[in-house]
Coordinates of C-alpha atoms in Angstrom, one line a residue:
X15 CA 5.0 16.3 15.1
X16 CA 7.6 19.1 15.0
X17 CA 7.3 19.8 11.2
X18 CA 9.4 22.7 10.0
X19 CA 7.6 23.7 6.8
X20 CA 10.0 25.3 4.4
X21 CA 9.5 23.5 1.1
X22 CA 6.6 21.9 -0.8
X23 CA 5.9 20.1 -4.0
X24 CA 2.5 20.4 -5.6
X25 CA 1.3 18.3 -8.5
X26 CA -1.6 19.4 -10.8
X27 CA -0.6 23.0 -10.0
X28 CA -1.5 24.8 -13.2
X29 CA -5.1 25.5 -12.0
X30 CA -7.7 24.7 -9.5
X31 CA -6.8 23.3 -6.1
X32 CA -3.2 22.7 -7.1
X33 CA -2.7 26.3 -8.1
X34 CA -4.3 27.5 -4.9
X35 CA -2.1 25.2 -2.8
X36 CA 1.0 26.4 -4.6
X37 CA 0.0 30.1 -4.1
X38 CA -0.8 29.5 -0.5
X39 CA 2.6 27.9 0.2
X40 CA 4.5 30.5 -1.8
X41 CA 2.9 33.4 -0.1
X42 CA 3.8 31.9 3.3
X43 CA 7.4 32.0 2.2
X44 CA 8.0 28.4 1.3
X45 CA 10.1 27.3 -1.5
X46 CA 7.7 25.6 -3.9
X47 CA 8.0 23.3 -6.9
X48 CA 4.8 23.4 -8.9
X49 CA 4.3 20.7 -11.6
X50 CA 1.7 19.9 -14.2
X51 CA 1.4 18.3 -17.6
X52 CA 0.0 21.7 -18.8
X53 CA 2.6 24.2 -19.8
X54 CA 0.5 26.9 -18.2
X55 CA 2.1 25.9 -14.9
X56 CA 5.2 28.0 -16.0
X57 CA 3.0 31.1 -16.4
X58 CA 1.4 30.6 -13.0
X59 CA 4.8 30.1 -11.3
X60 CA 6.1 33.3 -13.0
X61 CA 3.2 35.3 -11.8
X62 CA 3.9 34.2 -8.2
X63 CA 7.6 34.7 -8.6
X64 CA 6.9 38.3 -9.8
X65 CA 5.3 38.8 -6.3
X66 CA 8.6 37.7 -4.7
X67 CA 7.8 34.0 -4.2
X68 CA 10.4 31.3 -4.4
X69 CA 8.7 29.1 -7.0
X70 CA 10.0 26.6 -9.6
X71 CA 7.8 25.2 -12.4
X72 CA 8.3 21.8 -14.0
X73 CA 6.3 20.2 -16.8
X74 CA 5.9 16.5 -16.2
X75 CA 3.7 13.6 -17.3
X76 CA 3.1 11.9 -13.9
X77 CA 1.8 8.8 -15.6
X78 CA 5.4 8.1 -16.8
X79 CA 7.4 6.5 -14.0
X80 CA 10.7 7.8 -15.5
X81 CA 9.3 11.4 -15.5
X82 CA 8.2 11.1 -11.9
X83 CA 11.6 9.9 -10.8
X84 CA 13.2 12.8 -12.6
X85 CA 10.7 15.1 -10.9
X86 CA 11.7 13.8 -7.5
X87 CA 15.4 14.3 -8.3
X88 CA 14.7 17.8 -9.5
X89 CA 12.7 18.7 -6.4
X90 CA 15.3 17.6 -4.0
X91 CA 18.1 19.2 -6.1
X92 CA 16.4 22.5 -6.3
X93 CA 14.8 22.7 -2.9
X94 CA 17.4 20.8 -0.9
X95 CA 14.8 18.8 1.0
X96 CA 11.0 18.4 0.9
X97 CA 8.7 19.0 3.8
X98 CA 5.3 18.7 2.1
X99 CA 4.2 16.7 -1.0
X100 CA 0.7 17.5 -2.3
X101 CA -0.3 14.6 -4.6
X102 CA -3.0 16.5 -6.2
X103 CA -3.0 16.0 -10.0
X104 CA -6.2 14.6 -11.5
X105 CA -8.8 14.7 -14.2
X106 CA -12.6 14.5 -14.1
X107 CA -13.0 12.2 -17.2
X108 CA -16.4 11.2 -18.6
X109 CA -19.4 12.1 -16.5
X110 CA -23.0 11.4 -17.1
X111 CA -22.6 8.1 -19.0
X112 CA -23.5 4.7 -17.5
X113 CA -20.6 2.4 -17.0
X114 CA -21.3 0.2 -20.0
X115 CA -21.2 3.3 -22.3
X116 CA -17.9 4.8 -21.1
X117 CA -15.1 3.9 -23.5
X118 CA -12.6 1.7 -21.8
X119 CA -9.7 3.8 -22.9
X120 CA -11.3 6.9 -21.2
X121 CA -11.6 4.9 -18.0
X122 CA -8.0 3.8 -18.2
X123 CA -6.9 7.5 -18.8
X124 CA -8.8 8.5 -15.6
X125 CA -7.1 5.8 -13.6
X126 CA -3.7 6.7 -15.0
X127 CA -4.1 10.3 -13.9
X128 CA -6.1 9.9 -10.6
X129 CA -4.7 6.7 -9.3
X130 CA -1.5 5.5 -10.9
X131 CA 0.1 8.9 -11.0
X132 CA -0.5 9.2 -7.3
X133 CA 1.1 5.8 -6.7
X134 CA 4.1 6.7 -8.8
X135 CA 4.6 10.0 -6.9
X136 CA 4.4 8.3 -3.6
X137 CA 6.8 5.6 -4.7
X138 CA 9.3 8.2 -5.9
X139 CA 9.1 10.6 -2.9
X140 CA 8.6 8.4 0.1
X141 CA 11.9 6.5 0.0
X142 CA 13.8 9.8 -0.4
X143 CA 11.8 11.3 2.5
X144 CA 12.6 8.3 4.7
X145 CA 16.2 8.4 3.8
X146 CA 16.4 12.0 4.8
X147 CA 15.0 11.1 8.2
X148 CA 13.1 14.4 8.9
X149 CA 9.4 15.0 9.4
X150 CA 7.3 15.5 6.3
X151 CA 3.6 15.4 5.3
X152 CA 2.0 13.8 2.3
X153 CA -1.4 15.2 1.2
X154 CA -3.3 13.0 -1.2
X155 CA -6.2 14.6 -3.0
X156 CA -9.1 12.2 -3.3
X157 CA -12.7 13.5 -3.3
X158 CA -16.1 13.1 -1.6
X159 CA -16.6 10.7 -4.6
X160 CA -14.4 8.3 -2.6
X161 CA -17.4 7.9 -0.4
X162 CA -20.5 9.2 -2.2
X163 CA -21.2 7.7 -5.7
X164 CA -23.9 8.7 -8.1
X165 CA -25.1 7.7 -11.5
X166 CA -22.8 8.3 -14.4
X167 CA -19.6 8.7 -12.4
X168 CA -18.0 5.2 -12.4
X169 CA -14.6 6.2 -13.8
X170 CA -13.9 9.2 -11.5
X171 CA -15.4 7.7 -8.4
X172 CA -13.6 4.4 -8.8
X173 CA -10.3 6.1 -9.2
X174 CA -10.9 8.2 -6.1
X175 CA -11.9 5.1 -4.1
X176 CA -8.5 3.6 -5.2
X177 CA -6.6 6.7 -4.2
X178 CA -8.3 6.7 -0.8
X179 CA -7.1 3.1 -0.3
X180 CA -3.6 4.1 -1.3
X181 CA -3.6 6.9 1.2
X182 CA -4.9 4.7 4.0
X183 CA -2.3 2.0 3.2
X184 CA 0.5 4.6 3.2
X185 CA -0.6 6.0 6.5
X186 CA -0.4 2.4 8.0
X187 CA 2.9 1.8 6.3
X188 CA 4.4 5.0 7.6
X189 CA 3.1 4.8 11.2
X190 CA 6.0 5.2 13.6
X191 CA 8.0 7.3 11.2
X192 CA 8.2 11.1 10.9
X193 CA 6.0 11.2 7.8
X194 CA 2.3 12.0 8.2
X195 CA -0.3 11.2 5.6
X196 CA -3.6 13.0 5.0
X197 CA -6.3 12.5 2.4
X198 CA -8.1 15.5 1.1
X199 CA -11.7 14.9 0.3
X200 CA -13.3 18.0 -1.2
X201 CA -16.9 18.2 -2.3
X202 CA -17.8 20.6 -5.1
X203 CA -15.0 23.2 -5.5
X204 CA -15.4 26.2 -7.8
X205 CA -12.6 25.3 -10.2
X206 CA -12.4 25.3 -14.0
X207 CA -12.7 21.5 -14.0
X208 CA -16.3 21.6 -12.7
X209 CA -17.6 25.0 -13.9
X210 CA -20.8 24.5 -15.8
X211 CA -20.9 20.8 -14.9
X212 CA -24.1 19.3 -13.6
X213 CA -23.3 16.8 -10.9
X214 CA -24.3 13.2 -11.6
X215 CA -27.6 12.1 -10.1
X216 CA -27.0 11.2 -6.4
X217 CA -23.4 12.4 -6.3
X218 CA -23.7 16.2 -5.9
X219 CA -23.6 18.0 -2.6
X220 CA -25.5 21.2 -1.7
X221 CA -22.4 23.4 -1.2
X222 CA -19.5 24.8 -3.1
X223 CA -16.2 26.2 -1.7
X224 CA -13.3 28.0 -3.3
X225 CA -10.0 26.4 -4.1
X226 CA -8.5 28.9 -1.7
X227 CA -10.7 27.6 1.1
X228 CA -9.4 24.1 0.4
X229 CA -5.8 25.3 0.4
X230 CA -6.4 27.0 3.7
X231 CA -7.7 23.7 5.2
X232 CA -4.6 21.9 4.0
X233 CA -2.3 24.6 5.5
X234 CA -4.0 24.3 8.9
X235 CA -3.6 20.5 8.9
X236 CA 0.1 20.4 8.1
X237 CA 2.1 18.7 10.8
X238 CA -1.0 17.4 12.5
X239 CA -2.2 13.8 12.7
X240 CA -5.5 14.7 10.9
X241 CA -6.1 12.1 8.2
X242 CA -9.4 12.9 6.6
X243 CA -9.7 16.5 5.4
X244 CA -13.2 17.5 4.4
X245 CA -13.7 20.9 3.0
X246 CA -17.5 21.3 2.4
X247 CA -20.0 22.1 5.2
X248 CA -22.4 19.4 3.9
X249 CA -19.8 16.6 4.3
X250 CA -21.3 15.4 7.6
X251 CA -24.8 14.7 6.3
X252 CA -23.5 13.2 3.1
X253 CA -21.2 10.9 4.9
X254 CA -23.9 10.0 7.5
X255 CA -26.3 9.1 4.6
X256 CA -23.7 6.8 3.1
X257 CA -22.8 5.0 6.3
X258 CA -26.4 4.7 7.4
X259 CA -27.0 2.9 4.1
X260 CA -24.0 0.6 4.8
X261 CA -25.2 -0.1 8.3
X262 CA -28.7 -0.9 7.0
X263 CA -27.3 -3.9 5.2
X264 CA -25.1 -5.2 8.0
X265 CA -26.6 -8.5 9.5
X266 CA -27.0 -8.1 13.2
X267 CA -26.8 -11.1 15.6
X268 CA -30.1 -12.4 16.9
X269 CA -30.7 -11.4 20.5
X270 CA -30.0 -14.2 23.0
X271 CA -32.9 -15.7 25.0
X272 CA -31.7 -13.8 28.1
X273 CA -32.2 -10.6 26.3

């Protein structure tokens, strides 16, 4: 795909992977709109702008459909057109508690941020991108937790499974158009969200990467047809263990007498 990358929108851009994505794009000369519910996004954008970057910061609650629509209008008004949308905002939520002990309201909050906000952003931006008729790329941040699930991680893992399904559906919906879709599935990333956190039993990998490493992976994938973006070196063995477990439970046909 002949994607001319000039502008990008990054959600959840006040820290972690989102901030690294915004900085990577800005330093490459893109016009970038960084958004977050945290007011700190304005300080981060100002720091990048002081280095000569073309960055706009917008505070927005992405669980509010009206706020997301306003964000999309603002992005197209200020940048003139969008080439990349990184649907990255998310929260960790309660970790270490079994499902029956997690307050339902906490689970709902995790789904609002990790799943419904991504749905709203896609619904707001995709029609505008299609109307514009130029190539673009959507990056949805899911997680290795969309595949590997351990104890005490029901809220986060379930929301990431849902986001993986949304990304897969979007990819199918947009096949034949100029809009590519990728799903980012990082393992443990050294960000403020996970610092000091012990991974739930059965869910943690053996490696950690930096947010800048993840941003570099995304940058290299832009414009390509790569769907799954795995950032950590232990991803192959973690995925293999999961799919081996699935395959172990698949009923195989009995061999025919000729065999």
